Short mmCIF file of N, CA, C and O in Angstrom, two decimals:
data_model
loop_
_atom_site.label_atom_id
_atom_site.label_comp_id
_atom_site.label_asym_id
_atom_site.label_seq_id
_atom_site.Cartn_x
_atom_site.Cartn_y
_atom_site.Cartn_z
N VAL F 1 -23.19 -7.09 10.10
CA VAL F 1 -23.50 -8.50 9.98
C VAL F 1 -23.58 -9.07 11.39
O VAL F 1 -22.61 -9.03 12.14
N THR F 2 -24.77 -9.57 11.73
CA THR F 2 -24.99 -10.11 13.06
C THR F 2 -24.41 -11.51 13.19
O THR F 2 -23.81 -11.86 14.21
N SER F 3 -24.61 -12.35 12.15
CA SER F 3 -24.06 -13.70 12.21
C SER F 3 -23.92 -14.29 10.82
O SER F 3 -24.65 -13.93 9.90
N VAL F 4 -22.97 -15.21 10.72
CA VAL F 4 -22.77 -16.02 9.52
C VAL F 4 -22.63 -17.45 10.03
O VAL F 4 -21.71 -17.76 10.79
N LYS F 5 -23.56 -18.31 9.65
CA LYS F 5 -23.57 -19.69 10.13
C LYS F 5 -23.57 -20.64 8.95
O LYS F 5 -24.20 -20.38 7.92
N LEU F 6 -22.88 -21.76 9.10
CA LEU F 6 -22.80 -22.80 8.07
C LEU F 6 -23.65 -23.99 8.50
O LEU F 6 -23.46 -24.53 9.59
N TYR F 7 -24.63 -24.37 7.66
CA TYR F 7 -25.49 -25.53 7.90
C TYR F 7 -25.52 -26.38 6.63
O TYR F 7 -25.88 -25.88 5.57
N ASN F 8 -25.14 -27.63 6.74
CA ASN F 8 -25.21 -28.56 5.61
C ASN F 8 -24.58 -28.00 4.33
O ASN F 8 -25.14 -28.13 3.24
N GLY F 9 -23.45 -27.34 4.45
CA GLY F 9 -22.72 -26.83 3.29
C GLY F 9 -23.23 -25.51 2.73
O GLY F 9 -22.72 -25.04 1.72
N LYS F 10 -24.23 -24.90 3.37
CA LYS F 10 -24.78 -23.61 2.92
C LYS F 10 -24.71 -22.62 4.08
O LYS F 10 -24.86 -22.99 5.25
N TYR F 11 -24.50 -21.36 3.76
CA TYR F 11 -24.42 -20.31 4.77
C TYR F 11 -25.76 -19.62 4.96
O TYR F 11 -26.55 -19.49 4.02
N THR F 12 -25.98 -19.17 6.18
CA THR F 12 -27.07 -18.26 6.51
C THR F 12 -26.42 -16.98 7.03
O THR F 12 -25.64 -17.02 7.99
N VAL F 13 -26.73 -15.87 6.39
CA VAL F 13 -26.17 -14.57 6.76
C VAL F 13 -27.29 -13.71 7.33
O VAL F 13 -28.32 -13.52 6.68
N THR F 14 -27.09 -13.21 8.55
CA THR F 14 -28.08 -12.33 9.18
C THR F 14 -27.48 -10.94 9.30
O THR F 14 -26.37 -10.77 9.82
N ILE F 15 -28.23 -9.95 8.82
CA ILE F 15 -27.81 -8.55 8.86
C ILE F 15 -28.83 -7.78 9.67
O ILE F 15 -30.02 -7.77 9.34
N SER F 16 -28.38 -7.13 10.75
CA SER F 16 -29.26 -6.29 11.56
C SER F 16 -29.13 -4.85 11.07
O SER F 16 -28.04 -4.29 11.05
N HIS F 17 -30.26 -4.28 10.67
CA HIS F 17 -30.27 -2.90 10.18
C HIS F 17 -30.53 -1.92 11.32
O HIS F 17 -30.16 -0.76 11.23
N SER F 18 -31.21 -2.40 12.36
CA SER F 18 -31.49 -1.61 13.56
C SER F 18 -31.77 -2.61 14.67
O SER F 18 -31.66 -3.82 14.47
N ASP F 19 -32.17 -2.12 15.84
CA ASP F 19 -32.49 -3.02 16.94
C ASP F 19 -33.68 -3.91 16.64
O ASP F 19 -33.82 -4.99 17.20
N SER F 20 -34.58 -3.47 15.74
CA SER F 20 -35.80 -4.23 15.49
C SER F 20 -35.93 -4.78 14.06
O SER F 20 -36.83 -5.55 13.79
N TYR F 21 -35.04 -4.42 13.16
CA TYR F 21 -35.19 -4.79 11.75
C TYR F 21 -33.97 -5.58 11.29
O TYR F 21 -32.82 -5.14 11.49
N LYS F 22 -34.20 -6.77 10.69
CA LYS F 22 -33.08 -7.57 10.20
C LYS F 22 -33.45 -8.30 8.92
O LYS F 22 -34.62 -8.52 8.61
N THR F 23 -32.42 -8.68 8.17
CA THR F 23 -32.55 -9.47 6.96
C THR F 23 -31.80 -10.78 7.18
O THR F 23 -30.67 -10.77 7.68
N VAL F 24 -32.42 -11.90 6.77
CA VAL F 24 -31.78 -13.21 6.87
C VAL F 24 -31.73 -13.81 5.47
O VAL F 24 -32.76 -13.95 4.80
N ILE F 25 -30.52 -14.14 5.01
CA ILE F 25 -30.31 -14.72 3.69
C ILE F 25 -29.83 -16.15 3.90
O ILE F 25 -28.79 -16.37 4.52
N THR F 26 -30.58 -17.13 3.38
CA THR F 26 -30.22 -18.53 3.54
C THR F 26 -29.89 -19.15 2.18
O THR F 26 -30.30 -18.63 1.14
N GLY F 27 -29.13 -20.24 2.20
CA GLY F 27 -28.81 -20.95 0.96
C GLY F 27 -27.64 -20.37 0.21
O GLY F 27 -27.50 -20.57 -0.99
N VAL F 28 -26.75 -19.67 0.91
CA VAL F 28 -25.60 -19.02 0.28
C VAL F 28 -24.46 -20.05 0.20
O VAL F 28 -24.12 -20.69 1.21
N ASP F 29 -23.86 -20.21 -0.98
CA ASP F 29 -22.78 -21.17 -1.17
C ASP F 29 -21.45 -20.69 -0.61
O ASP F 29 -20.65 -21.48 -0.12
N TYR F 30 -21.18 -19.40 -0.72
CA TYR F 30 -19.93 -18.84 -0.21
C TYR F 30 -20.21 -17.47 0.38
O TYR F 30 -20.78 -16.61 -0.30
N SER F 31 -19.84 -17.25 1.62
CA SER F 31 -20.06 -15.97 2.28
C SER F 31 -18.84 -15.07 2.11
O SER F 31 -17.71 -15.50 2.35
N TYR F 32 -19.08 -13.84 1.70
CA TYR F 32 -18.01 -12.85 1.59
C TYR F 32 -17.82 -12.06 2.87
O TYR F 32 -16.91 -11.25 2.97
N VAL F 33 -18.72 -12.23 3.84
CA VAL F 33 -18.70 -11.44 5.06
C VAL F 33 -18.54 -12.34 6.28
O VAL F 33 -18.73 -13.55 6.22
N SER F 34 -18.18 -11.70 7.39
CA SER F 34 -18.01 -12.39 8.67
C SER F 34 -18.80 -11.66 9.74
O SER F 34 -19.19 -10.49 9.56
N ASP F 35 -19.00 -12.32 10.88
CA ASP F 35 -19.68 -11.68 12.01
C ASP F 35 -19.03 -10.34 12.31
O ASP F 35 -17.80 -10.24 12.36
N GLY F 36 -19.84 -9.31 12.51
CA GLY F 36 -19.35 -8.00 12.88
C GLY F 36 -19.00 -7.08 11.72
O GLY F 36 -18.77 -5.89 11.93
N ASP F 37 -18.95 -7.60 10.49
CA ASP F 37 -18.66 -6.75 9.34
C ASP F 37 -19.78 -5.73 9.14
O ASP F 37 -20.94 -6.00 9.42
N LYS F 38 -19.42 -4.56 8.64
CA LYS F 38 -20.41 -3.56 8.24
C LYS F 38 -20.61 -3.68 6.74
O LYS F 38 -19.64 -3.82 5.99
N VAL F 39 -21.87 -3.66 6.31
CA VAL F 39 -22.18 -3.75 4.89
C VAL F 39 -23.09 -2.59 4.50
O VAL F 39 -23.75 -2.00 5.34
N PHE F 40 -23.11 -2.30 3.23
CA PHE F 40 -23.91 -1.21 2.69
C PHE F 40 -24.76 -1.75 1.54
O PHE F 40 -24.59 -2.89 1.12
N THR F 41 -25.62 -0.94 0.99
CA THR F 41 -26.53 -1.37 -0.06
C THR F 41 -25.82 -2.08 -1.20
O THR F 41 -26.29 -3.09 -1.70
N SER F 42 -24.68 -1.60 -1.62
CA SER F 42 -23.99 -2.18 -2.77
C SER F 42 -22.95 -3.24 -2.39
O SER F 42 -22.21 -3.71 -3.23
N THR F 43 -22.92 -3.65 -1.12
CA THR F 43 -21.94 -4.65 -0.67
C THR F 43 -22.45 -6.06 -0.91
O THR F 43 -23.47 -6.46 -0.34
N PRO F 44 -21.77 -6.85 -1.75
CA PRO F 44 -22.19 -8.25 -1.90
C PRO F 44 -21.85 -9.02 -0.62
O PRO F 44 -20.76 -8.85 -0.07
N VAL F 45 -22.76 -9.84 -0.15
CA VAL F 45 -22.53 -10.59 1.09
C VAL F 45 -22.20 -12.05 0.82
O VAL F 45 -21.76 -12.75 1.72
N GLY F 46 -22.45 -12.52 -0.40
CA GLY F 46 -22.16 -13.91 -0.69
C GLY F 46 -22.40 -14.26 -2.14
O GLY F 46 -22.82 -13.42 -2.93
N TYR F 47 -22.14 -15.53 -2.44
CA TYR F 47 -22.28 -16.04 -3.80
C TYR F 47 -23.20 -17.26 -3.75
O TYR F 47 -23.07 -18.11 -2.87
N VAL F 48 -24.11 -17.36 -4.71
CA VAL F 48 -25.01 -18.49 -4.83
C VAL F 48 -24.79 -19.13 -6.19
O VAL F 48 -24.95 -18.46 -7.22
N LYS F 49 -24.42 -20.41 -6.22
CA LYS F 49 -24.12 -21.11 -7.48
C LYS F 49 -25.38 -21.32 -8.31
O LYS F 49 -25.36 -21.18 -9.52
N GLU F 50 -26.45 -21.71 -7.68
CA GLU F 50 -27.70 -22.00 -8.36
C GLU F 50 -28.84 -21.37 -7.58
O GLU F 50 -28.65 -20.89 -6.48
N GLU F 51 -30.03 -21.42 -8.16
CA GLU F 51 -31.19 -20.91 -7.44
C GLU F 51 -31.36 -21.68 -6.14
O GLU F 51 -30.88 -22.78 -6.00
N GLY F 52 -32.05 -21.07 -5.21
CA GLY F 52 -32.30 -21.75 -3.95
C GLY F 52 -32.05 -20.87 -2.74
O GLY F 52 -32.45 -21.22 -1.64
N ALA F 53 -31.39 -19.75 -2.94
CA ALA F 53 -31.21 -18.83 -1.82
C ALA F 53 -32.53 -18.15 -1.51
O ALA F 53 -33.35 -17.94 -2.41
N GLU F 54 -32.74 -17.84 -0.24
CA GLU F 54 -33.96 -17.16 0.17
C GLU F 54 -33.61 -15.96 1.03
O GLU F 54 -32.65 -15.99 1.79
N VAL F 55 -34.42 -14.91 0.90
CA VAL F 55 -34.26 -13.70 1.68
C VAL F 55 -35.52 -13.49 2.49
O VAL F 55 -36.62 -13.55 1.95
N ALA F 56 -35.35 -13.26 3.79
CA ALA F 56 -36.49 -12.97 4.66
C ALA F 56 -36.14 -11.75 5.49
O ALA F 56 -35.01 -11.58 5.92
N MET F 57 -37.13 -10.87 5.67
CA MET F 57 -36.94 -9.68 6.49
C MET F 57 -37.87 -9.73 7.68
O MET F 57 -39.01 -10.20 7.57
N TYR F 58 -37.37 -9.24 8.81
CA TYR F 58 -38.12 -9.29 10.05
C TYR F 58 -38.14 -7.92 10.71
O TYR F 58 -37.14 -7.20 10.70
N SER F 59 -39.28 -7.58 11.30
CA SER F 59 -39.42 -6.39 12.13
C SER F 59 -39.94 -6.86 13.48
O SER F 59 -40.98 -7.51 13.56
N ASN F 60 -39.17 -6.58 14.53
CA ASN F 60 -39.51 -7.05 15.88
C ASN F 60 -39.79 -8.56 15.88
O ASN F 60 -40.74 -9.04 16.47
N ASN F 61 -38.93 -9.30 15.18
CA ASN F 61 -39.00 -10.77 15.06
C ASN F 61 -40.25 -11.28 14.37
O ASN F 61 -40.55 -12.46 14.41
N SER F 62 -41.01 -10.40 13.70
CA SER F 62 -42.16 -10.82 12.90
C SER F 62 -41.77 -10.74 11.42
O SER F 62 -41.21 -9.74 10.98
N LEU F 63 -42.08 -11.81 10.69
CA LEU F 63 -41.76 -11.86 9.27
C LEU F 63 -42.51 -10.77 8.51
O LEU F 63 -43.72 -10.62 8.66
N ILE F 64 -41.79 -10.02 7.70
CA ILE F 64 -42.39 -9.00 6.84
C ILE F 64 -42.70 -9.68 5.50
O ILE F 64 -41.83 -10.30 4.90
N THR F 65 -43.92 -9.56 5.02
CA THR F 65 -44.31 -10.25 3.79
C THR F 65 -44.72 -9.30 2.67
O THR F 65 -45.07 -9.76 1.60
N GLY F 66 -44.66 -8.01 2.87
CA GLY F 66 -45.14 -7.06 1.88
C GLY F 66 -44.12 -6.64 0.85
O GLY F 66 -44.03 -5.47 0.48
N TYR F 67 -43.32 -7.61 0.33
CA TYR F 67 -42.31 -7.28 -0.67
C TYR F 67 -42.02 -8.49 -1.53
O TYR F 67 -42.37 -9.62 -1.19
N VAL F 68 -41.39 -8.25 -2.67
CA VAL F 68 -40.83 -9.31 -3.52
C VAL F 68 -39.42 -8.89 -3.91
O VAL F 68 -39.09 -7.70 -3.87
N ILE F 69 -38.61 -9.85 -4.29
CA ILE F 69 -37.28 -9.57 -4.82
C ILE F 69 -37.38 -9.65 -6.33
O ILE F 69 -37.78 -10.67 -6.88
N ASP F 70 -37.04 -8.56 -7.02
CA ASP F 70 -37.13 -8.50 -8.47
C ASP F 70 -35.81 -7.98 -9.02
O ASP F 70 -35.44 -6.83 -8.75
N GLY F 71 -35.12 -8.81 -9.77
CA GLY F 71 -33.84 -8.38 -10.32
C GLY F 71 -32.82 -8.05 -9.26
O GLY F 71 -31.98 -7.19 -9.44
N GLY F 72 -32.88 -8.74 -8.13
CA GLY F 72 -31.94 -8.52 -7.05
C GLY F 72 -32.28 -7.33 -6.17
O GLY F 72 -31.52 -6.99 -5.28
N LYS F 73 -33.42 -6.70 -6.40
CA LYS F 73 -33.83 -5.53 -5.60
C LYS F 73 -35.13 -5.79 -4.88
O LYS F 73 -35.98 -6.53 -5.37
N VAL F 74 -35.30 -5.18 -3.75
CA VAL F 74 -36.54 -5.29 -2.98
C VAL F 74 -37.58 -4.36 -3.58
O VAL F 74 -37.32 -3.18 -3.78
N VAL F 75 -38.75 -4.91 -3.88
CA VAL F 75 -39.87 -4.11 -4.39
C VAL F 75 -40.98 -4.25 -3.35
O VAL F 75 -41.49 -5.35 -3.12
N TRP F 76 -41.32 -3.14 -2.71
CA TRP F 76 -42.34 -3.15 -1.66
C TRP F 76 -43.73 -3.16 -2.29
O TRP F 76 -43.99 -2.45 -3.24
N GLN F 77 -44.60 -4.00 -1.76
CA GLN F 77 -45.97 -4.13 -2.23
C GLN F 77 -46.86 -3.24 -1.37
O GLN F 77 -46.63 -3.09 -0.20
N ASN F 78 -47.90 -2.73 -1.95
CA ASN F 78 -48.85 -1.89 -1.19
C ASN F 78 -49.95 -2.76 -0.62
O ASN F 78 -50.36 -3.72 -1.08
#
C-alpha cells in the first residue's frame, strides 16, 4: 500500500504493484489498510457503505481503460 488518504470523509487507497503499475481506489468509507502494508489478491483493503467507490489502474502514470469490474473482479477487455 503506497498511501491511504482521507478526503471529505472518504478514503483513497493507492496500491503499487510494481514501479510502473498501480491501482487507486477512491470513495472508501473505512480503510482496513495503512501506508506500507502488504496486500494480496484476497486481502480486503476497505469497506464501502453504498455505491460510489471507483477503481482506476495506471501503467507509467497513464490510465488503463481496457477493463471492467464485474462482481468485484477485474475483467480485461480485448
